[in-house]
Amino acid sequence: MARYDAREAEPKWQALWAERQCFVAPNDSPKPKCYVLEMFPYPSGRIHMGHVRNYTMGDVIARFRRAQGFNVLHPMGWDAFGLPAENAARDKGVNPRDWTYDNIATMRGQLKQMGLAIDWSREFATCDVAYYSQQQKLFLDFYQAGLVYRAEADVNWDPVDMTVLANEQVIDGRGWRSGAPVERKKLAQWFFRITAYADELLEALDHMERWPEKVRLMQKNWIGRSEGLRFTFDLSNSEKLDVFTTRPDTLFGASFVALSPDHPLSEVLAKTDKRAAAFIAECQRIGTTEAAIETAEKMGFDTGITAAHPFDPAWQLPVYIANFVLMGYGTGAIFGCPAHDQRDLDFARKYKLPVLPVVVPEGEDPKVFEVGAEAYTGPGRLANSRFLDGLEVEAAKAEIAGRMEAQGKGTRTVQYRLRDWLVSRQRYWGCPIPMVHCPTCGIVPVPKGQLPVELPSDVRFDVPGNPLDAHPTWKHTTCPKCGAKALRDTDTLDTFVDSSWYFARFCNPKSEAPVDADAAKYWLPVDQYIGGVEHAILHLLYARFVNRGLHKLGYTAVDEPFAGLFTQGMVCHETYKGHNGEWIAIEEIEKRNGKAYFKGSDTEVTIGRSEAMSKSKKNGIAPETIIDVHGADTIRWFMLSDTPPERDIEWTNDGAEGCSRFVQRLWRLVDEAGELPPPGTKADGASELRRATHRAIAAVTDDLENLRFNRGVAQIYTLANAIADAKDASVAAKREALEALVLLIGPMMPHLAETAWQALGRDTLVVDTPWPKADASLVASDTETYAIQVNGKLRATRQFAKGTDKATVEKESLALEPVARMLDGKPPKRVIVVPGRIVNIVA
RNA sequence: GCCCCUGUGGCGGAAUGGUAGACGCGGCAGACUCAAAAUCUGUUGCCUUCACGGGCGUGCUGGUUCGAGUCCGGCCAGGGGCACCA
């Protein structure tokens, strides 16, 4: 009897799998394909528990599908561009490229220690010239297809990271990475025309059944479709003003018109009106951060201009510039109907504008119905609205929209909240945008033959600003069109561009084209994608959009890149705080009697709630410390046990110890099994052990199919218990049970499985062994246990032979002592017999 | 403010409308040991009873049903997303 030594066994199997190229996926195979992908990591330095959880889940699916006979693609790469490399360069004086590739080498080694079934021959990093030069080609393709454009716009400027950000990357008015309040700047930048696909991206969500409902809903809200009417006001200064509304039915309740401070007309007015200019400046000073919006009052400036009501030219509405009107949505101008919109009501009360209700709830008298502090937004009938009077809201919308369209005053339109994706970044460590600015020709794409536009390696980080722009020579080039002196675009692409098509590149990472269309046609869509829910909008929306572009360009054959998505929960741990509220690292404390103290002292430390492991909270456990002591199988088993995969899991020492003990227990089960018949011996009969074996096979298969890893784990414990308890089972049944057990743990604890398989006398590999099949006749039992209830309360249980007729079940149930006692001699009012399940006697 | 999700033992969590608490962690008792670790056996929702047994239990509250953790209505608590989007 020997302990199972994971440290000895694990590297051995890993080397053998690699040597036999077990996980190298051919691009042609008679088997059905299965593409399993986990969101690729940013090479920050070392892997963390979140990676371990993510990659363990993906690995289980990949190995399970492989055992089921699929040609499985399970690749790995590196999302390797990004700001941390530049920060390291600035803080430590290293080269971003060296820093990144060093990290990749470290993390690759750590991932290999986990024993992942990955096709390493397809590995790449997005900072490889070979990758980003292909991305530059794609950028030019998208440009040609009209999916990329340059425009001057109000953009989000992160003053700490010194770059602009996309809307999706501004969280609560702050930069997603730096946390600094973003500022607004007017800059010419590159955009991806994601809005061109707004309707498609929205519509497709309804059919993405293997995506979490939550993620689909978040994307739906982010895209934000609303139907309404766009129409034009004639202004007293003989200008025209377009507005958008979703409530055209309330037009006769209008009492003002409002422009965004950023509206072109506001800017025109500011030129001649000092007070208007001052008001606009004031709005801009307050800014658009969350805090500012929370507290900012509705403010307006009466321009003195008036707008003629579309259905009554004599009815003139005052035109204000108002701080709550956003330039980025609709037309940047609205009409205000205070009675039925809260913001309009707040504004009207402040500036003493009329509040005329035009929608009256059922049962209210239109003559007396009034709106107080709250706008009425519910259903009702129109009043005070001329030709709309008496109509319900939806009918009124249709009527007024129809009249406007017939008279050429307006059109029904659909507005989206989604904005185009700003992809320019004023940073160094990213994919250079392959564009040239020529004084005479304007913007000229770099011809594909001149790609790649390579990043220089001699850049300085000790001066603020864009390092590429500051480089002495890099940006100076000649115009590809006229040959005159010209400047390169010194911005790089948002790193989310890099991760928006890597899944397609994995299909053939050596391809001369960005995406090998044949390979992509074979592999895509990804059958199972796994990653954190924090990417619900950003990465997952961008990738869906880019894939639609790829499809349009003929690179891919599918609309949606990820057929199945699974969002796993985070890995959490208790937190500890000292007296000053500072975070205390796990290594600095020790626990005694449920309390925490500084190591070797009596100074108590406050135990805080469990939170996602993070550097800042100092509550992270380094995976390698667990792997070094217990082995990869233990940490993998922990990640799969107990907690459902979509929920946050709490890392505990006791739990890890328990997993390690189970590894040993499984090993002993095999090692101390005693004499077994030779491999291939068939078991027969229907012993308890055989039933337990086949029930486990059926249950674990079902659980893995549905990504219920925690339940699969529980089934495996149950089978292990059954084997341990089956002292007098036949040796053939024992062999069958042990072999099933080993194959079932194969995807989860692959190293232990191989070792145990060998110990059972097998000379093949578990990774080459088909998934076991459950014998249906053994899964079902030949007796049925009925729960016998009286008035819905359990009083007894009783076994009946399978298929016993209802009358017999009823008769014998009534005769049971506890039932008879409850009935107390009286006949039952009613007896319900559910075959195979339950008898309920109503007394 | 709007939208969504989640509430089950000491803990993580099981449970096609049909025996609530599978499985694991932890606890308790015992075996082995000079002792400890490891391992093994038993036990472990709460109340009541010497015992047999009985009662109560899935956030609260009402309903549907022979039967509700599960379905429906109304609350409460925690978490998440969006947020001046016209």
Coordinates of N, CA, C and O in Angstrom, one line a residue, chain A residues 654-728:
Chain A
D654 N -10.1 23.7 4.4 CA -10.7 22.4 4.7 C -11.2 21.7 3.4 O -11.1 20.5 3.3
G655 N -11.9 22.4 2.6 CA -12.4 21.9 1.3 C -11.3 21.3 0.5 O -11.4 20.2 0.0
A656 N -10.2 22.0 0.4 CA -9.0 21.5 -0.4 C -8.4 20.3 0.2 O -8.1 19.3 -0.5
E657 N -8.3 20.2 1.6 CA -7.9 19.0 2.2 C -8.8 17.9 1.9 O -8.3 16.7 1.7
G658 N -10.1 18.1 2.0 CA -11.0 17.1 1.7 C -10.9 16.5 0.3 O -10.9 15.3 0.1
C659 N -10.6 17.4 -0.7 CA -10.4 16.9 -2.0 C -9.1 16.1 -2.1 O -9.1 15.0 -2.8
S660 N -8.1 16.5 -1.4 CA -6.9 15.7 -1.4 C -7.1 14.4 -0.8 O -6.6 13.4 -1.3
R661 N -7.9 14.3 0.2 CA -8.1 13.0 0.9 C -8.9 12.1 -0.1 O -8.7 10.9 -0.1
F662 N -9.8 12.7 -0.8 CA -10.6 11.9 -1.7 C -9.7 11.3 -2.8 O -9.9 10.2 -3.3
V663 N -8.7 12.1 -3.3 CA -7.8 11.5 -4.3 C -7.1 10.3 -3.7 O -7.1 9.2 -4.4
Q664 N -6.7 10.4 -2.5 CA -6.0 9.2 -1.9 C -7.0 8.0 -1.7 O -6.7 6.9 -1.9
R665 N -8.2 8.4 -1.3 CA -9.2 7.4 -1.1 C -9.5 6.6 -2.4 O -9.7 5.4 -2.4
L666 N -9.7 7.3 -3.5 CA -9.9 6.7 -4.8 C -8.8 5.8 -5.1 O -8.9 4.6 -5.6
W667 N -7.6 6.3 -4.8 CA -6.4 5.5 -5.1 C -6.4 4.2 -4.3 O -6.1 3.1 -4.9
R668 N -6.7 4.3 -3.0 CA -6.8 3.1 -2.2 C -7.8 2.1 -2.7 O -7.6 0.9 -2.7
L669 N -8.9 2.6 -3.1 CA -10.0 1.8 -3.6 C -9.5 0.9 -4.7 O -9.8 -0.3 -4.8
V670 N -8.6 1.4 -5.6 CA -8.1 0.6 -6.7 C -6.9 -0.2 -6.2 O -6.8 -1.4 -6.5
D671 N -6.0 0.5 -5.5 CA -4.8 -0.2 -5.0 C -5.0 -1.4 -4.1 O -4.3 -2.3 -4.1
E672 N -6.1 -1.3 -3.3 CA -6.4 -2.3 -2.3 C -7.6 -3.1 -2.7 O -8.2 -3.7 -1.9
A673 N -7.9 -3.2 -4.0 CA -9.1 -3.9 -4.5 C -8.9 -5.4 -4.4 O -9.9 -6.1 -4.4
G674 N -7.7 -5.9 -4.2 CA -7.5 -7.3 -4.1 C -7.5 -8.0 -5.5 O -7.4 -7.3 -6.5
E675 N -7.6 -9.3 -5.5 CA -7.6 -10.0 -6.8 C -8.8 -9.6 -7.7 O -9.9 -9.7 -7.2
L676 N -8.5 -9.2 -8.9 CA -9.6 -8.9 -9.8 C -9.4 -9.8 -11.1 O -8.3 -10.2 -11.4
P677 N -10.5 -10.1 -11.7 CA -10.3 -10.9 -13.0 C -9.6 -10.0 -14.0 O -9.6 -8.8 -13.9
P678 N -9.1 -10.6 -15.1 CA -8.4 -9.8 -16.1 C -9.2 -8.8 -16.8 O -10.5 -8.9 -16.8
P679 N -8.6 -7.7 -17.3 CA -9.4 -6.7 -18.0 C -10.2 -7.3 -19.1 O -9.8 -8.3 -19.7
G680 N -11.4 -6.8 -19.3 CA -12.2 -7.3 -20.4 C -13.2 -8.4 -19.8 O -14.1 -8.8 -20.6
T681 N -13.1 -8.8 -18.6 CA -14.0 -9.8 -18.0 C -15.4 -9.1 -17.9 O -15.5 -8.0 -17.4
K682 N -16.4 -9.8 -18.4 CA -17.8 -9.2 -18.4 C -18.4 -9.6 -17.1 O -18.3 -10.7 -16.6
A683 N -19.1 -8.6 -16.5 CA -19.9 -8.8 -15.3 C -21.3 -9.1 -15.8 O -21.7 -8.6 -16.8
D684 N -22.0 -10.0 -15.0 CA -23.4 -10.1 -15.4 C -24.2 -10.2 -14.1 O -23.7 -10.0 -13.0
G685 N -25.5 -10.4 -14.3 CA -26.4 -10.3 -13.1 C -26.8 -8.9 -12.8 O -26.5 -8.0 -13.5
A686 N -27.5 -8.8 -11.7 CA -28.0 -7.4 -11.4 C -27.8 -7.2 -9.9 O -28.7 -6.8 -9.1
S687 N -26.5 -7.3 -9.5 CA -26.2 -7.0 -8.1 C -26.3 -5.5 -7.8 O -26.4 -4.7 -8.7
E688 N -26.4 -5.2 -6.5 CA -26.5 -3.8 -6.0 C -25.3 -3.0 -6.6 O -25.5 -1.9 -7.0
L689 N -24.1 -3.6 -6.6 CA -23.0 -2.9 -7.1 C -23.1 -2.5 -8.6 O -22.8 -1.4 -9.0
R690 N -23.6 -3.5 -9.3 CA -23.7 -3.3 -10.7 C -24.8 -2.2 -11.0 O -24.6 -1.3 -11.8
R691 N -25.8 -2.2 -10.2 CA -26.8 -1.2 -10.3 C -26.2 0.2 -10.0 O -26.5 1.2 -10.7
A692 N -25.5 0.2 -8.9 CA -24.9 1.5 -8.5 C -23.9 2.0 -9.6 O -23.9 3.2 -9.9
T693 N -23.2 1.1 -10.2 CA -22.3 1.4 -11.3 C -23.0 2.1 -12.5 O -22.6 3.2 -12.9
H694 N -24.0 1.4 -12.9 CA -24.7 1.9 -14.1 C -25.6 3.1 -13.8 O -25.7 4.0 -14.7
R695 N -26.1 3.2 -12.6 CA -26.8 4.5 -12.3 C -25.8 5.6 -12.3 O -26.1 6.7 -12.7
A696 N -24.6 5.4 -11.8 CA -23.6 6.5 -11.7 C -23.2 6.9 -13.2 O -23.0 8.1 -13.5
I697 N -23.0 5.9 -14.0 CA -22.6 6.2 -15.4 C -23.7 7.1 -16.0 O -23.4 8.1 -16.6
A698 N -24.9 6.7 -15.9 CA -26.0 7.5 -16.5 C -26.1 8.9 -15.9 O -26.3 9.9 -16.6
A699 N -26.0 9.0 -14.6 CA -26.1 10.3 -13.9 C -25.0 11.2 -14.2 O -25.2 12.4 -14.5
V700 N -23.8 10.7 -14.2 CA -22.6 11.6 -14.4 C -22.6 12.0 -15.9 O -22.4 13.2 -16.2
T701 N -23.0 11.1 -16.8 CA -23.1 11.5 -18.2 C -24.1 12.7 -18.4 O -23.8 13.7 -19.0
D702 N -25.2 12.5 -17.8 CA -26.2 13.5 -17.9 C -25.8 14.9 -17.2 O -26.0 15.9 -17.8
D703 N -25.1 14.8 -16.1 CA -24.6 16.0 -15.4 C -23.6 16.7 -16.2 O -23.5 17.9 -16.3
L704 N -22.7 15.9 -16.9 CA -21.6 16.6 -17.7 C -22.2 17.2 -18.9 O -21.8 18.3 -19.3
E705 N -23.2 16.5 -19.5 CA -23.8 17.1 -20.7 C -24.4 18.5 -20.4 O -24.4 19.3 -21.2
N706 N -24.9 18.6 -19.1 CA -25.6 19.8 -18.8 C -24.7 20.8 -17.9 O -25.3 21.7 -17.2
L707 N -23.4 20.5 -17.9 CA -22.5 21.3 -17.1 C -22.8 21.4 -15.6 O -22.5 22.4 -15.0
R708 N -23.4 20.4 -15.1 CA -23.7 20.4 -13.7 C -22.6 19.6 -13.0 O -22.8 18.4 -12.5
F709 N -21.4 20.2 -13.0 CA -20.2 19.5 -12.5 C -20.4 19.1 -11.0 O -20.0 18.0 -10.6
N710 N -21.0 19.9 -10.2 CA -21.1 19.6 -8.8 C -21.9 18.4 -8.5 O -21.7 17.6 -7.6
R711 N -23.0 18.2 -9.3 CA -23.8 17.0 -9.2 C -23.0 15.8 -9.7 O -23.2 14.7 -9.1
G712 N -22.3 15.9 -10.7 CA -21.5 14.8 -11.2 C -20.5 14.4 -10.2 O -20.3 13.2 -9.9
V713 N -19.9 15.3 -9.5 CA -19.0 15.0 -8.4 C -19.7 14.2 -7.3 O -19.2 13.2 -6.8
A714 N -20.9 14.6 -6.9 CA -21.6 14.0 -5.9 C -22.0 12.5 -6.3 O -21.9 11.6 -5.5
Q715 N -22.3 12.3 -7.6 CA -22.6 11.0 -8.1 C -21.3 10.1 -8.0 O -21.4 8.9 -7.7
I716 N -20.2 10.7 -8.2 CA -18.9 9.9 -8.1 C -18.6 9.5 -6.7 O -18.2 8.4 -6.4
Y717 N -18.9 10.4 -5.8 CA -18.8 10.0 -4.4 C -19.7 8.9 -4.0 O -19.3 7.9 -3.3
T718 N -20.9 8.9 -4.5 CA -21.9 7.9 -4.2 C -21.4 6.5 -4.8 O -21.5 5.5 -4.1
L719 N -20.8 6.5 -6.0 CA -20.3 5.3 -6.5 C -19.1 4.8 -5.7 O -19.0 3.6 -5.4
A720 N -18.2 5.7 -5.3 CA -17.1 5.3 -4.5 C -17.5 4.7 -3.2 O -17.0 3.7 -2.8
N721 N -18.6 5.3 -2.6 CA -19.1 4.7 -1.4 C -19.7 3.3 -1.6 O -19.5 2.4 -0.8
A722 N -20.4 3.2 -2.7 CA -21.0 1.9 -3.0 C -19.9 0.8 -3.2 O -20.1 -0.3 -2.8
I723 N -18.8 1.2 -3.9 CA -17.7 0.2 -4.1 C -17.1 -0.2 -2.7 O -16.9 -1.3 -2.4
A724 N -16.9 0.8 -1.9 CA -16.3 0.5 -0.6 C -17.2 -0.3 0.3 O -16.7 -1.2 1.1
D725 N -18.5 -0.2 0.1 CA -19.5 -0.9 0.9 C -19.7 -2.3 0.4 O -20.3 -3.2 1.1
A726 N -19.4 -2.5 -0.9 CA -19.8 -3.8 -1.5 C -18.7 -4.9 -1.3 O -18.0 -5.3 -2.1
K727 N -18.7 -5.3 0.0 CA -17.6 -6.2 0.4 C -17.8 -7.6 -0.3 O -16.8 -8.2 -0.7
D728 N -19.0 -8.1 -0.5 CA -19.2 -9.4 -1.0 C -19.7 -9.4 -2.5 O -20.3 -10.4 -2.9

